[in-house]
Coordinates of C-alpha atoms and ligand atoms in Angstrom, one line a residue:
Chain F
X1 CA 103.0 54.0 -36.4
X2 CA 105.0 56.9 -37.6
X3 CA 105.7 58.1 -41.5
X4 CA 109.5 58.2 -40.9
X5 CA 111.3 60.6 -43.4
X6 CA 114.9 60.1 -43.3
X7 CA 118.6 60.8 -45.4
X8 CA 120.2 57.8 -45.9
X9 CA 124.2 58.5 -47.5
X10 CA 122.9 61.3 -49.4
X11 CA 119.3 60.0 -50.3
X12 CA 115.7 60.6 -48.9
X13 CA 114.1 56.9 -47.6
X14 CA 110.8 56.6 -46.1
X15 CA 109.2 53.9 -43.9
X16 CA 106.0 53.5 -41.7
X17 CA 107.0 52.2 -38.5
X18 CA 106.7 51.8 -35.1
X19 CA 108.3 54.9 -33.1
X20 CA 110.0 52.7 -30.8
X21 CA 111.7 50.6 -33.9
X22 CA 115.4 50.4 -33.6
X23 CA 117.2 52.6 -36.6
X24 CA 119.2 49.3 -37.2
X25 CA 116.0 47.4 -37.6
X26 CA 115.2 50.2 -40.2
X27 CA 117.9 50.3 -42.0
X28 CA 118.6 46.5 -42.6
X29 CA 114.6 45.2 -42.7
X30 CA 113.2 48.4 -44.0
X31 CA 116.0 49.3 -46.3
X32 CA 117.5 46.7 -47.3
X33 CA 121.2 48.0 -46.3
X34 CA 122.5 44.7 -44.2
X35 CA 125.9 46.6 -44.1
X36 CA 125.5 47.8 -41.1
X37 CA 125.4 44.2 -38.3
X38 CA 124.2 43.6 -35.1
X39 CA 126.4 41.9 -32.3
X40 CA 125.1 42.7 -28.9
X41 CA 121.8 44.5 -29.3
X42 CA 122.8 46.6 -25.9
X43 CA 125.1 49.2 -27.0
X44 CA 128.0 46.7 -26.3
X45 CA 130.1 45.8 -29.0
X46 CA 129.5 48.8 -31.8
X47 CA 129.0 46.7 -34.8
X48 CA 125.7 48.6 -35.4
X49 CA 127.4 52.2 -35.2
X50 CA 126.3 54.5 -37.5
X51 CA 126.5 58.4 -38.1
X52 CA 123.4 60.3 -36.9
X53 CA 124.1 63.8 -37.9
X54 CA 127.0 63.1 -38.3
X55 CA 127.6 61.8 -34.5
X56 CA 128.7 58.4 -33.9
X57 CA 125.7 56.1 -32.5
X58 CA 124.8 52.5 -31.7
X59 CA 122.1 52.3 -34.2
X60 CA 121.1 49.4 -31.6
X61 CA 119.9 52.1 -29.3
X62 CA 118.4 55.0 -31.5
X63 CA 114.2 54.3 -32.0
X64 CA 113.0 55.6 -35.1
X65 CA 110.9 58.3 -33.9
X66 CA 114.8 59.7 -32.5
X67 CA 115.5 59.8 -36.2
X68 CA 113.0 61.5 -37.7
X69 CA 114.4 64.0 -40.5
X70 CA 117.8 63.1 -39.8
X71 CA 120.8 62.3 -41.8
X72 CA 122.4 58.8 -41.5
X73 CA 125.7 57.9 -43.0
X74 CA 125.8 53.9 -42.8
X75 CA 129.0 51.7 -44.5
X76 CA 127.0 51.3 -47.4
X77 CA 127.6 55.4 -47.9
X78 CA 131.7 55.9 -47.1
X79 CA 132.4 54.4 -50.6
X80 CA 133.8 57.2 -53.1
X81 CA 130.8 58.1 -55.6
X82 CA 132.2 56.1 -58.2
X83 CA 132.5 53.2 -56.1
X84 CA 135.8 52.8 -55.0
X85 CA 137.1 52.7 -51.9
X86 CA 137.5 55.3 -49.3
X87 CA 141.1 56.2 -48.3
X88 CA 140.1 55.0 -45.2
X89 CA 138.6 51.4 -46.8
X90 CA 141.4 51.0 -48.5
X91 CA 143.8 51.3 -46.0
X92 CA 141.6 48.6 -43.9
X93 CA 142.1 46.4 -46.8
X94 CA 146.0 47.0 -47.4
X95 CA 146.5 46.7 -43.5
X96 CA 144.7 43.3 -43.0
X97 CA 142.4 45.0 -40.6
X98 CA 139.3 43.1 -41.7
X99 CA 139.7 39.1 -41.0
X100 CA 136.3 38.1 -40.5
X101 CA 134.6 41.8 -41.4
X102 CA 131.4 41.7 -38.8
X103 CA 133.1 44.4 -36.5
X104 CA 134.2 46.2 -39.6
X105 CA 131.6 48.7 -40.7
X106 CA 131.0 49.7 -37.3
X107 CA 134.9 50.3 -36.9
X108 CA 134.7 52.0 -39.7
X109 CA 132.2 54.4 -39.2
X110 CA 133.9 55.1 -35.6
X111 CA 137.1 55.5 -37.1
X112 CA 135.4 57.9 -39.7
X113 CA 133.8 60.1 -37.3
X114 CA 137.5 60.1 -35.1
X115 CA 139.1 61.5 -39.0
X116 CA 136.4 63.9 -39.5
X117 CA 136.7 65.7 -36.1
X118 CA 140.8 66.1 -37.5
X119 CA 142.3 65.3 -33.4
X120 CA 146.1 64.4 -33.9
X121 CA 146.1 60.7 -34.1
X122 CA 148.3 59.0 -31.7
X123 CA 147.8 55.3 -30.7
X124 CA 146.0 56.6 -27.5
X125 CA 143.7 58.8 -29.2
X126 CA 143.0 56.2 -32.0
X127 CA 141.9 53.2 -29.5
X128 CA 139.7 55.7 -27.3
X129 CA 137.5 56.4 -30.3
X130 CA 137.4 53.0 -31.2
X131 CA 137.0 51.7 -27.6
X132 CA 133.1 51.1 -28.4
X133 CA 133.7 48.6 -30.8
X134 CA 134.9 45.0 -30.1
X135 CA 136.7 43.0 -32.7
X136 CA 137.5 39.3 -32.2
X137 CA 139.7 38.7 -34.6
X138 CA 142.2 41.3 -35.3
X139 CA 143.7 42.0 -32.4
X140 CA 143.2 45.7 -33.3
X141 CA 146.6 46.7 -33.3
X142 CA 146.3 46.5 -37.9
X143 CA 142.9 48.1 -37.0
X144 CA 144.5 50.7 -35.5
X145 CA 147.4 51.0 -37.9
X146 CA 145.2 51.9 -40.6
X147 CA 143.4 54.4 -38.8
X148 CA 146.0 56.5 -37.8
X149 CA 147.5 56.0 -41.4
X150 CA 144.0 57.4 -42.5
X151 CA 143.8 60.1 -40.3
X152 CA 147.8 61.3 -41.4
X153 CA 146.7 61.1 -44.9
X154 CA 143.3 63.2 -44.9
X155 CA 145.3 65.7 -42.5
X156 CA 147.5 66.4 -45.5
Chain B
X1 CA 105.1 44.0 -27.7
X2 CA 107.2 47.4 -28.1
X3 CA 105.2 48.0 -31.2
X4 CA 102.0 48.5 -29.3
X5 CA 103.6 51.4 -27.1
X6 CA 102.2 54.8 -28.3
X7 CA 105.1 57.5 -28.2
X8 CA 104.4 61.0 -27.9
X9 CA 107.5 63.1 -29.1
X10 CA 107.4 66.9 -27.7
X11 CA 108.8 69.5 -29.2
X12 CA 108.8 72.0 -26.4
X13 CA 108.4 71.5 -22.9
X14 CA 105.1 73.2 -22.6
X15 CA 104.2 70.5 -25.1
X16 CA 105.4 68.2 -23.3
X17 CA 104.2 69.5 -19.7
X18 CA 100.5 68.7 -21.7
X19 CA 100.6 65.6 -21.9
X20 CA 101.5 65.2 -18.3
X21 CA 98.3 67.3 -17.3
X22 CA 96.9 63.8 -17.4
X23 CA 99.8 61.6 -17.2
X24 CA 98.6 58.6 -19.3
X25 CA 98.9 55.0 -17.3
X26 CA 102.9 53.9 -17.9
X27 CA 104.0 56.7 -18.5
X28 CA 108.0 56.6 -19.4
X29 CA 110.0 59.1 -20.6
X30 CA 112.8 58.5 -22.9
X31 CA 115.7 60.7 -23.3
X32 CA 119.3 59.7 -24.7
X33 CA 117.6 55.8 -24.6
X34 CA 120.6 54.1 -23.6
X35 CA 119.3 53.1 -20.6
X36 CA 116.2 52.4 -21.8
X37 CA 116.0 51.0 -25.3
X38 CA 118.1 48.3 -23.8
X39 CA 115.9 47.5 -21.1
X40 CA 113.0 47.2 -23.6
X41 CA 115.4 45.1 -25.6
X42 CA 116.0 42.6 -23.0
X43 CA 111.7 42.8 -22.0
X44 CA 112.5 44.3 -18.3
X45 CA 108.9 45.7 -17.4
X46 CA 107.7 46.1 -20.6
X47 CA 104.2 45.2 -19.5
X48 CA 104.3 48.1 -17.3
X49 CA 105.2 50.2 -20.0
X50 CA 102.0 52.0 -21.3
X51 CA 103.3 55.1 -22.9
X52 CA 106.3 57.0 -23.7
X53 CA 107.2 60.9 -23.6
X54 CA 109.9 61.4 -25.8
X55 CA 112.1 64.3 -24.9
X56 CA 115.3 64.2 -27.2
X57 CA 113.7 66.9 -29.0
X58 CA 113.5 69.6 -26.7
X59 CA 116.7 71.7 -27.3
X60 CA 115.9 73.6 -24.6
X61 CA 117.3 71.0 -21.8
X62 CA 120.5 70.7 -23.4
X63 CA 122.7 73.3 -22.1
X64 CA 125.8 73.7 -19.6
X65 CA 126.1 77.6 -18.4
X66 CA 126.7 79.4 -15.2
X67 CA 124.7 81.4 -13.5
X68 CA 124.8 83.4 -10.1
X69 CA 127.8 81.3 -8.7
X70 CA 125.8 77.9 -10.0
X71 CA 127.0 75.8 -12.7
X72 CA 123.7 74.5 -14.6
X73 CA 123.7 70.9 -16.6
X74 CA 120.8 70.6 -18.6
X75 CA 118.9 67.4 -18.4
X76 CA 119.6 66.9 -22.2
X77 CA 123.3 67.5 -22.1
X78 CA 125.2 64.4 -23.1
X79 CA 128.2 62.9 -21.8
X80 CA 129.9 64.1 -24.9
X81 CA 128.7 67.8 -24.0
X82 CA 130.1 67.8 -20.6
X83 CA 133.2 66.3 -22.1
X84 CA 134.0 68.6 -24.4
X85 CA 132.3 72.3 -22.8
X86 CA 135.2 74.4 -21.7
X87 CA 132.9 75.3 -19.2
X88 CA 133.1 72.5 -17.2
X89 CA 136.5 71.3 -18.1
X90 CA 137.9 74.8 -16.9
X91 CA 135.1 75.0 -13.7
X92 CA 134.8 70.9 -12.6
X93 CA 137.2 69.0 -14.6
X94 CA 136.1 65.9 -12.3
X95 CA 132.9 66.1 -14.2
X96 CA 134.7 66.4 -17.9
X97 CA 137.0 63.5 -16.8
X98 CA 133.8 61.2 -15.4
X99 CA 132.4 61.5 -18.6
X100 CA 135.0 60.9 -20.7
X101 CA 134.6 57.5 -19.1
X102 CA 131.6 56.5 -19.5
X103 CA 130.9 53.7 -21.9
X104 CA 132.5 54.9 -24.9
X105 CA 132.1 57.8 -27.7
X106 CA 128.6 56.5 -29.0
X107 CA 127.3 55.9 -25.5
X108 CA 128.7 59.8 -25.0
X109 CA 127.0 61.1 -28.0
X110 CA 123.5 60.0 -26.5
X111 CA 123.4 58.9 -22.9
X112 CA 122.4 62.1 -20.8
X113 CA 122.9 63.4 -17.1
X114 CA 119.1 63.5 -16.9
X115 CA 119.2 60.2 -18.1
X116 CA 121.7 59.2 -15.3
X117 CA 119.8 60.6 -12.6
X118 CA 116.8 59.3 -13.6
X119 CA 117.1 56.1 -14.3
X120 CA 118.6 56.4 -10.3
X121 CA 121.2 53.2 -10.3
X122 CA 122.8 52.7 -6.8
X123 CA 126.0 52.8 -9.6
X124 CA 126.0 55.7 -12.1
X125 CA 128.4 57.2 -12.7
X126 CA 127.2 61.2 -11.8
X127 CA 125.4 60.3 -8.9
X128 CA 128.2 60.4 -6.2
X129 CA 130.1 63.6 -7.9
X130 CA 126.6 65.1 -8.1
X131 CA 125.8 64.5 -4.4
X132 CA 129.4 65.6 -3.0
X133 CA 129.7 68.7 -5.6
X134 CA 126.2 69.9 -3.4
X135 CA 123.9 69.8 -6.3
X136 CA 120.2 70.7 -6.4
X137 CA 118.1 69.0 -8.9
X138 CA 115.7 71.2 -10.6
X139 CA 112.3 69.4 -11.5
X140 CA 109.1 70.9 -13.2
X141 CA 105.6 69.6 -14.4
X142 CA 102.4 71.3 -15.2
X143 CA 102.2 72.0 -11.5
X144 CA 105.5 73.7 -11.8
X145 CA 109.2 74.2 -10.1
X146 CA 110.8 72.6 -7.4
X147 CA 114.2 72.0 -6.2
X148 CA 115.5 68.8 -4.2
X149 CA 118.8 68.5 -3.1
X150 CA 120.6 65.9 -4.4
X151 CA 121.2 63.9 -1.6
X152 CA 117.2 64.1 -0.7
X153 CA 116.5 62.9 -4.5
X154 CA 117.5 59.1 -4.2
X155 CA 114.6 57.5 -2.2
X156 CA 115.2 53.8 -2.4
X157 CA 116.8 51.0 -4.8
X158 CA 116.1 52.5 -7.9
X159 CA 113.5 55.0 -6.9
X160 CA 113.5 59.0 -6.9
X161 CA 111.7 61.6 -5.4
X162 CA 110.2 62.5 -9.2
X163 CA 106.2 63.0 -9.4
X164 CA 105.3 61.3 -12.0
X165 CA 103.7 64.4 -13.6
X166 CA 107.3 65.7 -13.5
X167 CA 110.8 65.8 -15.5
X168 CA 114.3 66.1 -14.4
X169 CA 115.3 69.7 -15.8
X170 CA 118.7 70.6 -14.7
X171 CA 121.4 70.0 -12.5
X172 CA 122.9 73.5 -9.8
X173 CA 126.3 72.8 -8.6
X174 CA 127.8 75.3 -6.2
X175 CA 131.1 76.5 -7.7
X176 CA 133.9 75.7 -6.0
X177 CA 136.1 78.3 -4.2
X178 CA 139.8 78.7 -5.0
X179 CA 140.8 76.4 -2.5
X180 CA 138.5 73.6 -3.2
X181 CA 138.2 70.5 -5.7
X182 CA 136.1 68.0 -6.7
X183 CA 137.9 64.9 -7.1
X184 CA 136.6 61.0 -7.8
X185 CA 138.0 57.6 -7.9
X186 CA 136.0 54.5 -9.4
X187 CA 137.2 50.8 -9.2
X188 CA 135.9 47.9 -11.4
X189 CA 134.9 48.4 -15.0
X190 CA 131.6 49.5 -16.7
X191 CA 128.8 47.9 -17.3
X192 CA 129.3 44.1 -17.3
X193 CA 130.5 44.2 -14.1
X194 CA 128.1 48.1 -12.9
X195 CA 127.4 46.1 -9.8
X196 CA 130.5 45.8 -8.1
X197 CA 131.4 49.1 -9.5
X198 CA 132.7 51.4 -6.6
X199 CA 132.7 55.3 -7.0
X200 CA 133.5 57.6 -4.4
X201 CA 133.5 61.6 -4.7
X202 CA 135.1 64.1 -2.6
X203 CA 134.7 67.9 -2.2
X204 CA 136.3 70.3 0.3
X205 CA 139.9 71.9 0.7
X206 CA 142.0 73.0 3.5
X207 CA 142.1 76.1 4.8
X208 CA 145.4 76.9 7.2
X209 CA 146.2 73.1 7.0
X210 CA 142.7 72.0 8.0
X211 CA 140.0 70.8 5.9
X212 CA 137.2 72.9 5.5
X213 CA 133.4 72.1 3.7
X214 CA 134.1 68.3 3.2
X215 CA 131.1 66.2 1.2
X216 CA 131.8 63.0 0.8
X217 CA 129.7 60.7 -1.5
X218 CA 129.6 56.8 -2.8
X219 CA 128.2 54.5 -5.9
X220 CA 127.8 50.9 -6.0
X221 CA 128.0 50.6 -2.2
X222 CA 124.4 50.8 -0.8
X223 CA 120.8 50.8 -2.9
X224 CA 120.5 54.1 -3.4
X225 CA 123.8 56.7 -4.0
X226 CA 125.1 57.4 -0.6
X227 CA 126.3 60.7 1.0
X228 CA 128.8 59.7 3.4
X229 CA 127.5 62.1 6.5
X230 CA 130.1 60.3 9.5
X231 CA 133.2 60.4 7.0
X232 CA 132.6 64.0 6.6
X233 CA 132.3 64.9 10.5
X234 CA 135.4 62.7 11.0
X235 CA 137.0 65.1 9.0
X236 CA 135.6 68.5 8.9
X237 CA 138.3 70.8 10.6
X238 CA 140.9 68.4 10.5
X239 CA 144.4 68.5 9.1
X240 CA 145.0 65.8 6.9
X241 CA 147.3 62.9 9.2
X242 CA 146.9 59.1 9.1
X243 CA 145.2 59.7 12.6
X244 CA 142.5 61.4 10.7
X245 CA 142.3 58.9 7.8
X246 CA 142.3 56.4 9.7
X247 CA 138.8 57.9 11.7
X248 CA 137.3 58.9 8.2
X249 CA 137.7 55.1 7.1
X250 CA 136.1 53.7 10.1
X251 CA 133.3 55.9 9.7
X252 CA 132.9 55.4 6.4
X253 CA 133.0 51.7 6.4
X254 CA 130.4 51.9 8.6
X255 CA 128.1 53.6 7.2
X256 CA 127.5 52.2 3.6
X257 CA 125.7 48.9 3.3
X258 CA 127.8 47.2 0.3
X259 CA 125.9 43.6 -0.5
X260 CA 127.9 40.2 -1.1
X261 CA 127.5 38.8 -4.2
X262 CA 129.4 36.7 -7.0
X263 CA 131.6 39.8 -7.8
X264 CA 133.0 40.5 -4.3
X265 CA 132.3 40.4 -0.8
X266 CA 131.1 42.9 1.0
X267 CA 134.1 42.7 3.7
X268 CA 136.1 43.3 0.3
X269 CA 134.0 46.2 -0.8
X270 CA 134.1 47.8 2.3
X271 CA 138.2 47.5 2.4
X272 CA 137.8 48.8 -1.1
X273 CA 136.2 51.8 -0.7
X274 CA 138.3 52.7 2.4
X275 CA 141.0 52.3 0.3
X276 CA 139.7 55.0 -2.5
X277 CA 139.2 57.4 0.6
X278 CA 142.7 57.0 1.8
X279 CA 144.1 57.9 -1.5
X280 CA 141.7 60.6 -2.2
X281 CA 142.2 62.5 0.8
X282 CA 145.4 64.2 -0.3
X283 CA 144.1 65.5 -3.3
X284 CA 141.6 68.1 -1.7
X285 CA 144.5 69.1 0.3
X286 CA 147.4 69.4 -2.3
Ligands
FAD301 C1 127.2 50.1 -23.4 C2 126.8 51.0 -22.2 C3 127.7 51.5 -21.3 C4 127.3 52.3 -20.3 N1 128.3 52.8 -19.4 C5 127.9 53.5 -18.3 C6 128.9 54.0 -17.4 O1 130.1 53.8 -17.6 N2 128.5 54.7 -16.3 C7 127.1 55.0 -16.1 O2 126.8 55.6 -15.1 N3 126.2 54.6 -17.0 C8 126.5 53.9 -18.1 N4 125.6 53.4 -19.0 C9 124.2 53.7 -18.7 C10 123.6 55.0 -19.5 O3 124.3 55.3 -20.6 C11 123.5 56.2 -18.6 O4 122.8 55.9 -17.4 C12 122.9 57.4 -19.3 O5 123.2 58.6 -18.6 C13 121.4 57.3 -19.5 O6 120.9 58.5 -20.1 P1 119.8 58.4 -21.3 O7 119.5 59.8 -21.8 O8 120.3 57.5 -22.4 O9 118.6 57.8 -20.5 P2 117.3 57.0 -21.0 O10 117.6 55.6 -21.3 O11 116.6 57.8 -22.1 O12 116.4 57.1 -19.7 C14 116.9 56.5 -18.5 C15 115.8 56.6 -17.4 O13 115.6 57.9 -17.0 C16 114.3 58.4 -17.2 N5 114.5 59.8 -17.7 C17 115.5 60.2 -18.5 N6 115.5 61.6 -18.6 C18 114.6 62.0 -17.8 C19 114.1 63.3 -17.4 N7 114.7 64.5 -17.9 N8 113.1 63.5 -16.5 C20 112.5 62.3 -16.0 N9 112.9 61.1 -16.3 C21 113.9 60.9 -17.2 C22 113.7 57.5 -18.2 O14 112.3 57.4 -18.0 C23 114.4 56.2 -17.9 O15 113.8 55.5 -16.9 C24 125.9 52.7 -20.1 C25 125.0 52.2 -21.0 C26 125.4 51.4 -22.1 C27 124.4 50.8 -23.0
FES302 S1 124.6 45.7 -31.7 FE1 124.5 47.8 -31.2 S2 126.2 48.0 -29.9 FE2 126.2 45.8 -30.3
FES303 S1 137.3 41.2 -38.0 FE1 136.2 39.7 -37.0 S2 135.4 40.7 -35.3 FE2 136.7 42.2 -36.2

């Protein structure tokens, strides 16, 4: 077992664990933040993406002892500190890019990481940074919409 | 259970090179874990699993620089660093482009070129471009250094030529000339369908309308990551006509050992990678 010491959206957690836990495992059992799904459990589908230092990762994939000391940003943390939506929520919610909502906090952690690094966001450039993350409902093209409308808007 | 595996996580690789003084029963290192935590996942040999080295932490394998003609890939450097180092887009852009591809951007930000090598598939991704470019493979232990060419590295299905007091350090690739390239081709789509994938990787140029220093390598066509030794005499010297295509194809479709399964044929996968060859070829000598 391992004293895991971790920021979680801005906060210190703590857990005793095995090293070879998955970070999703920590985060929903240990932490009680359920925001962040699992689909595949391989690294497949992206529903568990998180930001690990602020890189995109399939929290599916990272074992604890990988995130020792780290800094995670999970759904539960792109929420504006008073508790409204993020540009980038709300322009999922305007855009009908959530139908069902499992693929979308890994989408939008994905789609987060693809604003933050401030590329120009064409179509092309939008999908490849989302390519990771499998929706079955949308279709993606509103996914995608609302990304690039995102992106425009935290470029101004 | 996973929870029963003890994991040691070095910080340094002389801390690391002490635990495998006395490399404990099981032994298995973890890198990136993208290979890895899925195959514990899914319960493949995890009974012969007694112990794992974790290496994420040792910054000192992640690195892409040039030294003495030789580009050098660290064993920690991620898909995402080879992507992105102007290094290797300006010196191998075959290399930026491959990775690029693989999986997607939080595969990137994790999965490693150590971790490629290692984990030794007959289909990843570097192997081929690896083996054409004429890398070495630099390995170390407690017992220190060696090198093995990467064509020597790939013993059987899924096997290397790794002690197993030893880690994967870095990747040598000769730099290319003025008049060489590095090109690829792969057919089929990642993992669900890695099997059938195909890869095949050239080097070489022309000099005065003849090629000159070809290396020819293929993925997904044999157990173990093939260098394509008969293509490459059908073609050394040669200028590039569809008299010496056609030779290079024969020889190459004789010499890898493609298996028949669900996915394809392996009549089809030979015609397939013939077919990559054929449209390759003019690229090393435009
Ligand atoms: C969704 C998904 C998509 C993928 N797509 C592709 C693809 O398109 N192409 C492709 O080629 N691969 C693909 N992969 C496979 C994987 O991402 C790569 O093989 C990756 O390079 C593995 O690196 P890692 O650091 O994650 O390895 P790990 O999982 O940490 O290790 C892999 C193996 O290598 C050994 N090892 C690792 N580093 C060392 C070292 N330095 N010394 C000694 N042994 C070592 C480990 O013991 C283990 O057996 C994909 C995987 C997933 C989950
Ligand atoms: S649950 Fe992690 S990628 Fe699907
Ligand atoms: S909204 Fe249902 S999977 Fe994307």
């Amino acid at each position: 077992m391992i004293e895991l010491v971790l920021d979680v959206n801005g906060a210190e957690r703590s857990a005793r664990v095995p090293p070879l836990r998955r970070l999703l495992d920590v985060l929903r059992e240990e932490f009680g933040l359920t925001g962040t799904k699992e689909g595949c459990g391989e690294g497949e589908c992206g529903a568990c993406s998180v930001l690990l230092d602020g890189e995109l990762v399939n929290a599916c994939l990272v074992p604890a002892c990988q995130a020792q000391g780290a800094k995670v940003v999970t759904v539960e943390g792109l929420a504006r500190p008073d508790g409204t939506p993020s540009t980038l929520q709300r322009l999922f919610l305007e855009r009908g890019a959530a139908q069902c909502g499992i693929c979308t906090p890994g989408m939008l952690l994905a789609a987060q990481r693809f604003i933050d690094l401030g590329a120009t966001p064409t179509d092309e450039a939008v999908r490849e940074a989302l390519a990771g993350n499998l929706c079955r409902c949308t279709g993606y093209s509103k996914i995608v919409e609302a990304v690039i409308e995102a992106a425009r808007e935290a470029r101004r | 259970m996973i929870s029963r595996i003890p994991v040691t996580s070095a910080r340094s690789l002389p801390e690391a090179y002490a635990l495998l003084e006395k490399p404990p029963p099981g032994l298995r290192v973890l890198a990136g874990g993208t290979d890895l935590m899925v195959q514990l996942q899914a319960r493949v040999g995890l009974e012969r699993i007694g112990h794992v080295l974790d290496i994420w932490g040792l910054r000192e394998l992640r690195f892409v620089d040039r030294a003495e003609g030789l580009l050098r890939l660290g064993a920690l450097a991620t898909y995402g660093d080879l992507r992105d180092s102007p290094l290797v887009r300006e010196r191998l852009p075959a290399l930026a482009e491959l990775s690029r591809e693989v999986g997607a951007r939080a595969i990137q930000s994790r999965g490693t070129l150590g971790g490629n090598v290692c984990n030794a598939s007959p289909a990843g991704d570097t192997l081929p471009l690896l083996i054409a470019a004429g890398a070495s493979f630099v390995v170390g232990g407690p017992r220190g250094e060696r090198r093995i060419a990467a064509d020597q590295f790939f013993v059987a299905y899924r096997r290397t030529a790794l002690a197993p007091d030893e880690l994967f350090l870095r990747a040598e690739l000769p730099e290319l000339a003025p008049h060489e390239r590095l090109v690829y081709r792969k057919v089929g789509t990642r993992r669900a369908q890695s099997i059938s994938r195909t890869l095949l990787a050239l080097r070489g140029g022309a000099l005065g309308g003849r090629l000159a220093g070809v290396r020819v390598a293929a993925g997904g066509v044999a157990p173990v990551p093939l260098r394509c030794r008969l293509a490459e005499a059908a073609l050394e010297g040669r200028p590039v006509d569809a008299l010496a295509v056609a030779a290079a194809r024969a020889a190459l479709e004789g010499e890898i050992r493609p298996i028949s399964d669900l996915r394809g044929s392996a009549d089809y996968r030979r015609e397939v990678t013939g077919n990559l060859l054929a449209r390759l070829l003019p690229e090393l000598a435009g």
